[in-house]
Coordinates of C-alpha atoms and ligand atoms in Angstrom, one line a residue:
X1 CA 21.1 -72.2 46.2
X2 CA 18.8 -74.0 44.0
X3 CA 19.8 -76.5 41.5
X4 CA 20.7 -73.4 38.8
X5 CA 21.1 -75.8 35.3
X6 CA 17.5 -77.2 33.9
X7 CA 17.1 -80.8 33.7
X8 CA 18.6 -82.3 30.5
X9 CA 15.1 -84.5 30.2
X10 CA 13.2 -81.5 31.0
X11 CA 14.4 -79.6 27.9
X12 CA 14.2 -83.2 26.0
X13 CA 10.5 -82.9 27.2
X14 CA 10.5 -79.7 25.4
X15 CA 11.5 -80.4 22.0
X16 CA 9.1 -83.5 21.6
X17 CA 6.5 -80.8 22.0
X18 CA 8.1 -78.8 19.6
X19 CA 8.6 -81.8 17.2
X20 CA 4.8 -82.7 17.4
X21 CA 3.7 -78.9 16.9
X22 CA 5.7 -79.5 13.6
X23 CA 2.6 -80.6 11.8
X24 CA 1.7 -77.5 9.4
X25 CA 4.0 -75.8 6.4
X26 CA 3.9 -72.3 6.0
X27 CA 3.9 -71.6 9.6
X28 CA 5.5 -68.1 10.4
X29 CA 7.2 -66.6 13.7
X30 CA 8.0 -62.5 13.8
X31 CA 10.1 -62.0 16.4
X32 CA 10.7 -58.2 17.4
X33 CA 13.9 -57.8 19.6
X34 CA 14.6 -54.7 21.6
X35 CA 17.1 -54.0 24.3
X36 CA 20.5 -55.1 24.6
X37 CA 22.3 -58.3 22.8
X38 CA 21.6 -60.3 25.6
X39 CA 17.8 -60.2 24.1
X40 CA 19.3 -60.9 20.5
X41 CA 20.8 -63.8 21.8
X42 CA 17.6 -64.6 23.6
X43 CA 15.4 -64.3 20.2
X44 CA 17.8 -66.7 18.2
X45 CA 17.3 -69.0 21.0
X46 CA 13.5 -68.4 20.8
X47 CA 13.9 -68.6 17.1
X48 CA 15.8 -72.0 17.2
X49 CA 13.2 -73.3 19.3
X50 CA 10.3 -71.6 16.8
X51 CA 12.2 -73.6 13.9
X52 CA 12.1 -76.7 15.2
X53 CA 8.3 -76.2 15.6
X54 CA 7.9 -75.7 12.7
X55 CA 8.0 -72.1 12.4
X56 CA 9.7 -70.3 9.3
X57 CA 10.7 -66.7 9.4
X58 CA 9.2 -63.5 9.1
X59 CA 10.3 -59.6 8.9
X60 CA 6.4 -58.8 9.0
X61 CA 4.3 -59.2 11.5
X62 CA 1.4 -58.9 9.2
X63 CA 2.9 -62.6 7.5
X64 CA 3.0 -64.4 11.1
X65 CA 1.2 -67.1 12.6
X66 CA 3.0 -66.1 15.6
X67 CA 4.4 -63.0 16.9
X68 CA 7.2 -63.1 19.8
X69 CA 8.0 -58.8 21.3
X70 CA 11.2 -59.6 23.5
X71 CA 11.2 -56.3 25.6
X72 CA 13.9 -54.5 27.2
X73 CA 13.5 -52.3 30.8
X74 CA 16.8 -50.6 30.7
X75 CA 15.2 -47.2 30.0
X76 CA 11.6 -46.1 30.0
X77 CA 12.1 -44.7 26.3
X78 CA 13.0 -48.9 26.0
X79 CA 9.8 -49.7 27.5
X80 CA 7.2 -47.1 25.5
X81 CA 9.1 -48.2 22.6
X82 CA 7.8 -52.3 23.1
X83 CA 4.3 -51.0 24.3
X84 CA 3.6 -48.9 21.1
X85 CA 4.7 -51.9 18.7
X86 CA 2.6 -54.5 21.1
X87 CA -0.7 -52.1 20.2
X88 CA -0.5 -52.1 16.8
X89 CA -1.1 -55.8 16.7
X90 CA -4.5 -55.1 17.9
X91 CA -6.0 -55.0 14.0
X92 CA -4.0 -58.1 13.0
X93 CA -5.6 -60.4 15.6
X94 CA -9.0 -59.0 14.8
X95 CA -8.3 -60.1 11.4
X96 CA -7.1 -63.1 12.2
X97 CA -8.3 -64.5 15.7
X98 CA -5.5 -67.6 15.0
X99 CA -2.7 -65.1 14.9
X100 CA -1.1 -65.7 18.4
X101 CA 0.7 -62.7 20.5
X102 CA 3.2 -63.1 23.4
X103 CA 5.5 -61.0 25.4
X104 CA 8.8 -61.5 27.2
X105 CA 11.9 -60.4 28.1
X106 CA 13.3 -58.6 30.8
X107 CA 10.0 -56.2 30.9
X108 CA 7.9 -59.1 31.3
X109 CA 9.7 -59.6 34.7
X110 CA 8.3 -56.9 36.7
X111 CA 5.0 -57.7 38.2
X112 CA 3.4 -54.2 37.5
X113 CA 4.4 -53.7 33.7
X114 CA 3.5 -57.9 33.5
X115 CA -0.5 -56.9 34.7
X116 CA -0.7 -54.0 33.0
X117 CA 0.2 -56.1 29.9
X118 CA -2.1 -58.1 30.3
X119 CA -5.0 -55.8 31.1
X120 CA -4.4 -53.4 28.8
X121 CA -3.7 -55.5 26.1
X122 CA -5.8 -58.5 25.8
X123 CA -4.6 -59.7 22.7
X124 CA -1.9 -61.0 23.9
X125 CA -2.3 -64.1 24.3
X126 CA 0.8 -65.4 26.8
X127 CA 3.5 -63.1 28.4
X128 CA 6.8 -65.0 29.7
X129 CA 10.1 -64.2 31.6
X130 CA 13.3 -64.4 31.4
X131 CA 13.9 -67.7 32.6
X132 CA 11.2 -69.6 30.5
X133 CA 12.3 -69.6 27.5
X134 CA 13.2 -73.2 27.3
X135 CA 9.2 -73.7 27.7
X136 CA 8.1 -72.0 24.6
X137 CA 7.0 -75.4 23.0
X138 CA 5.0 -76.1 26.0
X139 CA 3.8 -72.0 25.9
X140 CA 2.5 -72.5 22.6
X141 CA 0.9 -75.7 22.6
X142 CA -0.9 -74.5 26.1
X143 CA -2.1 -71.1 23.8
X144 CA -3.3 -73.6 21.0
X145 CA -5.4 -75.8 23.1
X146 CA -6.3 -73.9 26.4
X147 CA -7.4 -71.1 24.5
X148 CA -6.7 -68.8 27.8
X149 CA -4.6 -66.0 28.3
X150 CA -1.3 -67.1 30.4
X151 CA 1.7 -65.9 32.5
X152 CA 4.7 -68.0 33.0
X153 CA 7.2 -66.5 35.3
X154 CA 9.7 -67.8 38.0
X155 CA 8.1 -68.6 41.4
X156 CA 11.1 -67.6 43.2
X157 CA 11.8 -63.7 44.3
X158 CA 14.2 -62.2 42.1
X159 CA 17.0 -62.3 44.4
X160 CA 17.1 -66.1 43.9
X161 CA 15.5 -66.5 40.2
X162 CA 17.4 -67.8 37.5
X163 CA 18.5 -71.0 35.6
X164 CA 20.6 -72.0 32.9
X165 CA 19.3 -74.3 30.4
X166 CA 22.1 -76.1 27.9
X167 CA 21.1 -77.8 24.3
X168 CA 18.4 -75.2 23.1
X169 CA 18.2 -75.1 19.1
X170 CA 19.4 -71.5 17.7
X171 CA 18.7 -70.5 14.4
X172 CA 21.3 -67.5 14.0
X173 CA 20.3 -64.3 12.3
X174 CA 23.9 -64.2 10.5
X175 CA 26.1 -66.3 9.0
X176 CA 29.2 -64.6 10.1
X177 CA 29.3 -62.8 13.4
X178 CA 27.5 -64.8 16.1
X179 CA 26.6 -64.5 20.6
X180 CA 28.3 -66.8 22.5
X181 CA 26.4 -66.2 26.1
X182 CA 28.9 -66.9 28.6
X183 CA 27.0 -65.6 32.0
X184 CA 23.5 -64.6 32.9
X185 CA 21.4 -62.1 35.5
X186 CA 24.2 -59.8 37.2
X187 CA 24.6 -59.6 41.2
X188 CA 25.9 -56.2 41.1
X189 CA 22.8 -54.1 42.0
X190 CA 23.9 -50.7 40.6
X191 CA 21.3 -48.6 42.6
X192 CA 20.1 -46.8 39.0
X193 CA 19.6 -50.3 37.0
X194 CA 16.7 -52.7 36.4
X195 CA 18.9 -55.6 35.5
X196 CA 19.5 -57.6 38.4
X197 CA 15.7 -57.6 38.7
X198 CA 14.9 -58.3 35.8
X199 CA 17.5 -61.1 34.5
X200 CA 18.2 -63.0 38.1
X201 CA 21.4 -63.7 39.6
X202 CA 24.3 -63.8 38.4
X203 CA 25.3 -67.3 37.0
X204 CA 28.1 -68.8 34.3
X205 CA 27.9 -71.5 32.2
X206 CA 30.7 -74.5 31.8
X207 CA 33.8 -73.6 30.2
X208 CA 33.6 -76.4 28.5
X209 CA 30.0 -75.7 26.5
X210 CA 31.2 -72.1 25.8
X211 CA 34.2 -73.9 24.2
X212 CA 33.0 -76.3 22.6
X213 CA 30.3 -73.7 21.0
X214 CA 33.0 -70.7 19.8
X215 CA 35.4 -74.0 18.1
X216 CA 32.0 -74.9 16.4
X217 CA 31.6 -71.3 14.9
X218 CA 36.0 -71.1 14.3
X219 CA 34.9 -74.4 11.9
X220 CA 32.2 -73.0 9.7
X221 CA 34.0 -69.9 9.1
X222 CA 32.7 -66.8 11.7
X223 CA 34.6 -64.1 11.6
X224 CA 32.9 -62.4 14.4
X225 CA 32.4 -64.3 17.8
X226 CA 30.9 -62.2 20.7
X227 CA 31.2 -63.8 24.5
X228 CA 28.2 -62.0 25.7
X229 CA 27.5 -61.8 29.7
X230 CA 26.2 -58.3 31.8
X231 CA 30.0 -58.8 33.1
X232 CA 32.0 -61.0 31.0
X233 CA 34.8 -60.6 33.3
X234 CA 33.2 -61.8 36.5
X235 CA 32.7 -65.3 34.9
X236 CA 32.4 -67.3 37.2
X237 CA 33.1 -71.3 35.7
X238 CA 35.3 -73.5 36.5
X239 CA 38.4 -71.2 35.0
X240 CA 38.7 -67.4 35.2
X241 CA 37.6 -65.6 32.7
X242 CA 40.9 -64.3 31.2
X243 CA 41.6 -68.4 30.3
X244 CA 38.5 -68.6 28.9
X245 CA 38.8 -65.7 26.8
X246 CA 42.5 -67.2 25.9
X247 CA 41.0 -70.1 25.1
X248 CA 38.4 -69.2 23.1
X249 CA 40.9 -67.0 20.9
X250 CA 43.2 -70.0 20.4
X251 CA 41.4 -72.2 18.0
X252 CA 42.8 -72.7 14.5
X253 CA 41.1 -70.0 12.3
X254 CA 41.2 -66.6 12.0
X255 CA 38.1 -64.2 13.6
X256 CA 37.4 -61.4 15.9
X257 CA 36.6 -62.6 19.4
X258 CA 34.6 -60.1 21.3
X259 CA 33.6 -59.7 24.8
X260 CA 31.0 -57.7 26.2
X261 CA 30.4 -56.2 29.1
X262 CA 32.6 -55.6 31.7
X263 CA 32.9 -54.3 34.9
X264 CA 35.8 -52.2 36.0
X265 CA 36.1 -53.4 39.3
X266 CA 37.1 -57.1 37.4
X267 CA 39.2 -55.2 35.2
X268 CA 42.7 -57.3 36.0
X269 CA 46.0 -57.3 34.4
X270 CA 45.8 -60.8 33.1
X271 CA 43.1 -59.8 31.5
X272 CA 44.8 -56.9 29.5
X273 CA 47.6 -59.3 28.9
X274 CA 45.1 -61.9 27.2
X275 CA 43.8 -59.3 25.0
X276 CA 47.4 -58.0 24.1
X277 CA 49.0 -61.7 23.6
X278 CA 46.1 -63.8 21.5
X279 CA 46.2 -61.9 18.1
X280 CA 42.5 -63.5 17.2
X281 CA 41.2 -61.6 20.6
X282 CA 39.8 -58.0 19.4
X283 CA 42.1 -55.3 20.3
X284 CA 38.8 -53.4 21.4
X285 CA 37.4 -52.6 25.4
X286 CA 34.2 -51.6 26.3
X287 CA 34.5 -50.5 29.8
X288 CA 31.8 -48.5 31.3
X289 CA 32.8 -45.4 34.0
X290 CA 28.8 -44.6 34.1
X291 CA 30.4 -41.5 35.9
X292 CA 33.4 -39.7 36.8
X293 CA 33.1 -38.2 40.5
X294 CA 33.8 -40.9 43.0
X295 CA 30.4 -39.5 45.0
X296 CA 28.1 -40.0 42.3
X297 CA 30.5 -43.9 41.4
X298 CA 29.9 -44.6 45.1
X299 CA 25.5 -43.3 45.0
X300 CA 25.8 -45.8 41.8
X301 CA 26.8 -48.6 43.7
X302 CA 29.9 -49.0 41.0
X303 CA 32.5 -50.1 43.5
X304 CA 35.4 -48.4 42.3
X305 CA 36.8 -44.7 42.3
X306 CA 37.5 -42.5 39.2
X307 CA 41.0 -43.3 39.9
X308 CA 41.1 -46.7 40.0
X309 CA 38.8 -46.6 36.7
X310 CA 41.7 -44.4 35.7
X311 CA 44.2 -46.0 36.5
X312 CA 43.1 -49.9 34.4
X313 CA 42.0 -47.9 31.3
X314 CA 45.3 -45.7 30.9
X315 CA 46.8 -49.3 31.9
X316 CA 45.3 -51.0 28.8
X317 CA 46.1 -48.9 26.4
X318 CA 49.6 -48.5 27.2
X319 CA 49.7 -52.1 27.3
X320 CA 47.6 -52.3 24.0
X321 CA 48.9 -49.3 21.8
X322 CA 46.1 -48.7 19.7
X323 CA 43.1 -50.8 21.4
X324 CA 39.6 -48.9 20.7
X325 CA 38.3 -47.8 23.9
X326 CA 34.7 -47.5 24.6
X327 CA 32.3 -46.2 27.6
X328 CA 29.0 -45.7 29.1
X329 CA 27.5 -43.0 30.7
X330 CA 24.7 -41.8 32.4
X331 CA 23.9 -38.5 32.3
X332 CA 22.2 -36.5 35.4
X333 CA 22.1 -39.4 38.0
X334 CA 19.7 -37.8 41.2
X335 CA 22.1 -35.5 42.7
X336 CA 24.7 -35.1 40.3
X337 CA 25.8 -32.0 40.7
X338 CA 27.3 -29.4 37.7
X339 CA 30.7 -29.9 39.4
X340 CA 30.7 -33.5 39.6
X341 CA 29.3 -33.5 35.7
X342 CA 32.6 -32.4 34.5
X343 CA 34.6 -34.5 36.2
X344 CA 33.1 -37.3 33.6
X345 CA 33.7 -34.6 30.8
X346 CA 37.4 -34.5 32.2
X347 CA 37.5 -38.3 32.4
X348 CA 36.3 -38.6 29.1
X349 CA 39.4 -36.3 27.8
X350 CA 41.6 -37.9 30.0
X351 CA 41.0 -41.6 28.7
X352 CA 40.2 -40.5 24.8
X353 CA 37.3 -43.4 23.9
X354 CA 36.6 -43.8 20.5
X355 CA 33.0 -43.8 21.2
X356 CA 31.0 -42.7 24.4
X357 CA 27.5 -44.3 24.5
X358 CA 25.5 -41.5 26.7
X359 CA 21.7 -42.3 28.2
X360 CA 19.9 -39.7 29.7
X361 CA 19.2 -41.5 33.7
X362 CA 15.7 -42.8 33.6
X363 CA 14.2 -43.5 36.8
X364 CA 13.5 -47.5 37.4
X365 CA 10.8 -48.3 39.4
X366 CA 11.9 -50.4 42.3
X367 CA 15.5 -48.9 41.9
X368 CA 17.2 -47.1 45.0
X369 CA 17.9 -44.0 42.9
X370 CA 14.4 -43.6 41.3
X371 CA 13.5 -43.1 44.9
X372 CA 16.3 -40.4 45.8
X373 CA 15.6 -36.8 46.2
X374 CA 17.5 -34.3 44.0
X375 CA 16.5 -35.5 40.5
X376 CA 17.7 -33.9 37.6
X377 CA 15.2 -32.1 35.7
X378 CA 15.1 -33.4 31.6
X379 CA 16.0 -30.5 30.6
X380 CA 19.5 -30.5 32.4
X381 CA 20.0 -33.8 31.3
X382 CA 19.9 -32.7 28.0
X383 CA 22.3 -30.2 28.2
X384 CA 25.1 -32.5 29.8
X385 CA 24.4 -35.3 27.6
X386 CA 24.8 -32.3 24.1
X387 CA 28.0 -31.1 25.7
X388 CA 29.5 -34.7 26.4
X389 CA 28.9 -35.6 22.7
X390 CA 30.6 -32.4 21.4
X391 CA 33.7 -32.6 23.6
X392 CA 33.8 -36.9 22.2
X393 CA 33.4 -35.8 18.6
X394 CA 36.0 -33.9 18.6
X395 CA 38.3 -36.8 20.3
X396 CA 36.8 -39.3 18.3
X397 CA 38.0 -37.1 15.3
X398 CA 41.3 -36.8 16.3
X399 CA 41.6 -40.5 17.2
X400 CA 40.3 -41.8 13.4
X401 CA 42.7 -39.1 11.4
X402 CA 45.5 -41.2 12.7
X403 CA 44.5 -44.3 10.6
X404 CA 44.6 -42.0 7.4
X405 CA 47.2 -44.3 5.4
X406 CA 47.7 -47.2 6.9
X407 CA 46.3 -50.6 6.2
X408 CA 43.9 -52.2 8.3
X409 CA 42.2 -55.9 8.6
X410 CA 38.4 -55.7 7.5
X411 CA 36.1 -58.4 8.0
X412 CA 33.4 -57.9 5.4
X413 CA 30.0 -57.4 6.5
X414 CA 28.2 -56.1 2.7
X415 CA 29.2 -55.6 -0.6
X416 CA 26.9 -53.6 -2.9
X417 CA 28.8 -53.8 -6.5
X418 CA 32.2 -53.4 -4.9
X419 CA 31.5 -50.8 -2.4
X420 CA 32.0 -52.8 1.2
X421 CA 31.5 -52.1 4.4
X422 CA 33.3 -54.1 7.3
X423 CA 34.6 -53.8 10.7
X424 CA 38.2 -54.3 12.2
X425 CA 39.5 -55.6 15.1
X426 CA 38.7 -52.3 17.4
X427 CA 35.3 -52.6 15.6
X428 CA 35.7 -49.3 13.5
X429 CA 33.4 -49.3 10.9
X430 CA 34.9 -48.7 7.4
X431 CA 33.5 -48.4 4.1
X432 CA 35.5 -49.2 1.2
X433 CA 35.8 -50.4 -2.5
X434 CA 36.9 -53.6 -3.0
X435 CA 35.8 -57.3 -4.4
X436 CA 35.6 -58.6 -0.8
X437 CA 32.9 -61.4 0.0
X438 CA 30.2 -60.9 2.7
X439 CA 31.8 -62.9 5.8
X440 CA 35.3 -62.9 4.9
X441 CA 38.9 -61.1 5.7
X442 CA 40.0 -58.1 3.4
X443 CA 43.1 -55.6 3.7
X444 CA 42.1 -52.3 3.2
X445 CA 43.7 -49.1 2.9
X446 CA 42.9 -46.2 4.8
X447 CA 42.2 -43.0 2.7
X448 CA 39.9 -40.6 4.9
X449 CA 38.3 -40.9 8.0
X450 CA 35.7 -39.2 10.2
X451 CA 34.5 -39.0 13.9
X452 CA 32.8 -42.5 13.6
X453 CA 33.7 -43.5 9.8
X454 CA 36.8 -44.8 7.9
X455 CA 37.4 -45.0 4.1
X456 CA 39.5 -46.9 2.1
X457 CA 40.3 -49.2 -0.5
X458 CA 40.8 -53.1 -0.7
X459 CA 44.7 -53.9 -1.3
X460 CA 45.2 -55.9 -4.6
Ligands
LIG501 N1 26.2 -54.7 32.6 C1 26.6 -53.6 31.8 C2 25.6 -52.9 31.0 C3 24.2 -52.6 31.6 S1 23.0 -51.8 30.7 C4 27.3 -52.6 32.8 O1 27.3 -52.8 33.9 O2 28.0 -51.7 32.3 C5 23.8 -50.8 29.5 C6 23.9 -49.3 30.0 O3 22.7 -48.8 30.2 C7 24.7 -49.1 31.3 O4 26.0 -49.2 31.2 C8 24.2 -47.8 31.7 O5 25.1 -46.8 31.2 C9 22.8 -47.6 31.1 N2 21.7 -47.7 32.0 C10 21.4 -48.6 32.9 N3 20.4 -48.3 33.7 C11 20.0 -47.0 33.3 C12 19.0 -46.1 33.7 N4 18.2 -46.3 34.7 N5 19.0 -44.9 33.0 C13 19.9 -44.6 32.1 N6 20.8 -45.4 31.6 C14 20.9 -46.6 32.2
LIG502 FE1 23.1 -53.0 35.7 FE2 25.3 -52.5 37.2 FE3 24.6 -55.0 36.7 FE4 25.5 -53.5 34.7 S1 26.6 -54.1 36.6 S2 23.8 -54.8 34.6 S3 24.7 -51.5 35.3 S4 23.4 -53.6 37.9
LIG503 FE1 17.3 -54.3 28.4 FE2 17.1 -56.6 29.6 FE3 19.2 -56.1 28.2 S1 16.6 -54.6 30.5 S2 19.4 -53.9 28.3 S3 17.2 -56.3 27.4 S4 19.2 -57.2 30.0

């Protein structure tokens, strides 16, 4: 394996080329983030490194010296979504022939959408993966003078791409609820998903950065910390991932500390007992099932059964009465049959989430299943995905009605003359009225609730 971390005097290099393209005021960076948090953390890396350039910050693109589209590949709805912003930049760098354009993210990373980038839209000006973002200074000083169009991607295939690179600036996007990335790139391969493509392997940083980072955020007063990987709990540092996660939810503060994702088959006891012992650890689980028919788990490449998957999330919540459960799923994988669809919609009813999050399968490129006879037509897709949400609405429902009167704790996320809206630990929304500030802890009282909504009112 190479040498995975990027040389400390490498990224040194990097920021003296940011610190001499800090030479203009008024500069401006737009950076448009799709896809997953993994890209949000991403841009306010991207940002960080745009500040220290100089760069201030802009909503509108129309305002920017520079214009960043991080693009996500998860789903070709993900992809059309990036291409139709990227060609409406066309006019702007007519108008301004400064302005400067580039691409990355995980799209970026796949060698047919990277030259049909760059041939269909020639005002871009640079397109970069996944990997390179520590080179941005050198990206845009190389735009500046070259004055020709560039690529900067990995050399290495992808099942050997991938690098970690420590002591980047970050300029965070909020003052309260922050991305702690704890892993990159996954090794799992699901045969549906672009990921391990398209983000490298799977790779975790020190235990003792992460740490060091979340204590920073305890100090100036996040409520919200998020430990972000593709699968949190297959960290793979120098301690597992349930001491880390202890850790991290020991400092002396109160806050919400997050993980997110993670993979069944890692799913382990100790885990559950971390989440269940360290009050500041959210008493929330995303755990995706994808599907609920152990042919169409095992076609996936998931690597457990619907029993086991069974068995870990009925374990959790017994051990955590109350935690809010969440899922994915993927509706009308190639060769799902009816049958096997409702064996997710009995899982589903089985487990009751709180909150499904359904995707109609897209076909990846490159992907074992986009190659597999027996896909679904959209159509049918459709109709499994409408009666998945109607059987989870009506759990959802029933799950909320049970916090009608009692009080919960509400980090505050906005306050428009006294009506709030926050999250709790589970990371239920509620809306409420109250005098709370934006960023910290309320009590708030429970009066109504819906599928997906609480109300209440702040406790005097
Ligand atoms: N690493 C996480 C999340 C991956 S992407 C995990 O393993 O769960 C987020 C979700 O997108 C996945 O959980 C899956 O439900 C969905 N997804 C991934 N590839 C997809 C595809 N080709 N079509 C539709 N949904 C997909
Ligand atoms: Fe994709 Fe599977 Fe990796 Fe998740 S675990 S990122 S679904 S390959
Ligand atoms: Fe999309 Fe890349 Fe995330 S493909 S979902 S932005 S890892």
């Amino acid at each position: 394996m190479n040498n995975i971390f990027v040389e400390a005097e490498q990224i040194k290099a990097q920021l003296e080329i940011a610190d001499k393209l800090n030479n203009k005021t008024d500069k401006k960076v737009c950076i448009l983030t799709f896809g997953c948090q993994q890209n949000e953390a991403d841009s306010e890396i991207l940002s960080g490194i745009c500040e220290k350039a100089g760069y201030g910050e802009t909503d509108d693109p129309k305002e920017a010296d520079l214009i960043l589209i991080n693009t996500c590949a998860i789903r070709e709805h993900a992809e059309l979504k990036a291409l139709s912003r990227t060609g409406q930049f066309k006019k702007l760098k007519e108008q301004n022939k400064e302005l400067l354009i580039g691409v990355c993210g995980c799209m970026a990373e796949q060698k047919e959408r990277r030259e049909a980038l760059m041939k269909s839209y020639p005002y871009v000006d640079f397109v970069f993966g996944t990997d390179k973002l520590y080179m941005l200074p050198q990206i845009i000083r190389n735009a500046k003078t070259a004055k020709k169009r560039s690529v900067y991607i990995s050399d290495l295939p992808h099942n050997e791409f991938g690098v970690i690179a420590e002591g980047l600036p970050l300029r965070r996007n909020s003052s309260h609820k922050a991305k702690v990335s704890i892993m990159y790139g996954c090794d799992n391969f699901c045969t549906y998903c672009v990921v391990p493509y398209v983000r490298g392997r799977e790779r975790s940083r020190e235990s003792g950065k992460i740490l060091a980072e979340v204590e920073n955020l305890v100090m100036r007063g996040y409520g919200d910390i998020m430990l972000l990987g593709q699968n949190v709990n297959s960290y793979k540092g120098d301690i597992s991932f349930p001491k880390l996660l202890e850790r991290a939810g020991s400092f002396n503060g109160e806050y919400f500390l997050r993980f997110m994702t993670s993979h069944p088959k890692d799913a382990s006891r100790e885990l559950f007992e971390v989440i269940r012992d360290v009050p500041n650890v959210a008493k929330q689980f995303h755990l995706p099932v994808q599907s609920g028919n152990n042919r169409v788990l095992s076609a996936m490449n998931r690597r457990y059964s619907r029993e086991k998957y069974l068995e870990k999330a009925l374990e959790i919540k017994s051990l955590v009465p109350g935690i809010t459960m969440t899922t994915d799923i993927i509706c009308g994988f190639p060769t799902e049959t009816e049958k096997e669809f409702l064996e997710t919609v009995d899982i589903i009813k089985q487990v009751e989430f709180d909150m499904i999050f359904t995707f109609l399968y897209s076909p990846r490129p490159g992907t074992p299943a986009a190659k597999m006879e027996d896909q679904i037509p959209h159509e049918e897709k459709v109709r499994r995905f409408e009666l998945l949400s109607s059987v989870q609405n009506d759990i959802a429902d029933k799950l909320n009605d049970k916090y009608v009167g009692k009080t919960v704790r509400v980090l505050c996320d906005s306050n428009e003359n006294g009506m709030c809206s926050g999250r709790t630990s589970g990371n239920k929304i509620v809306n409420f009225e109250g005098n709370a500030m934006v960023g910290t802890f309320a009590d708030v009282e429970i009066t109504s609730a819906a599928a997906y909504i609480l109300k209440g009112r702040e406790r005097g």
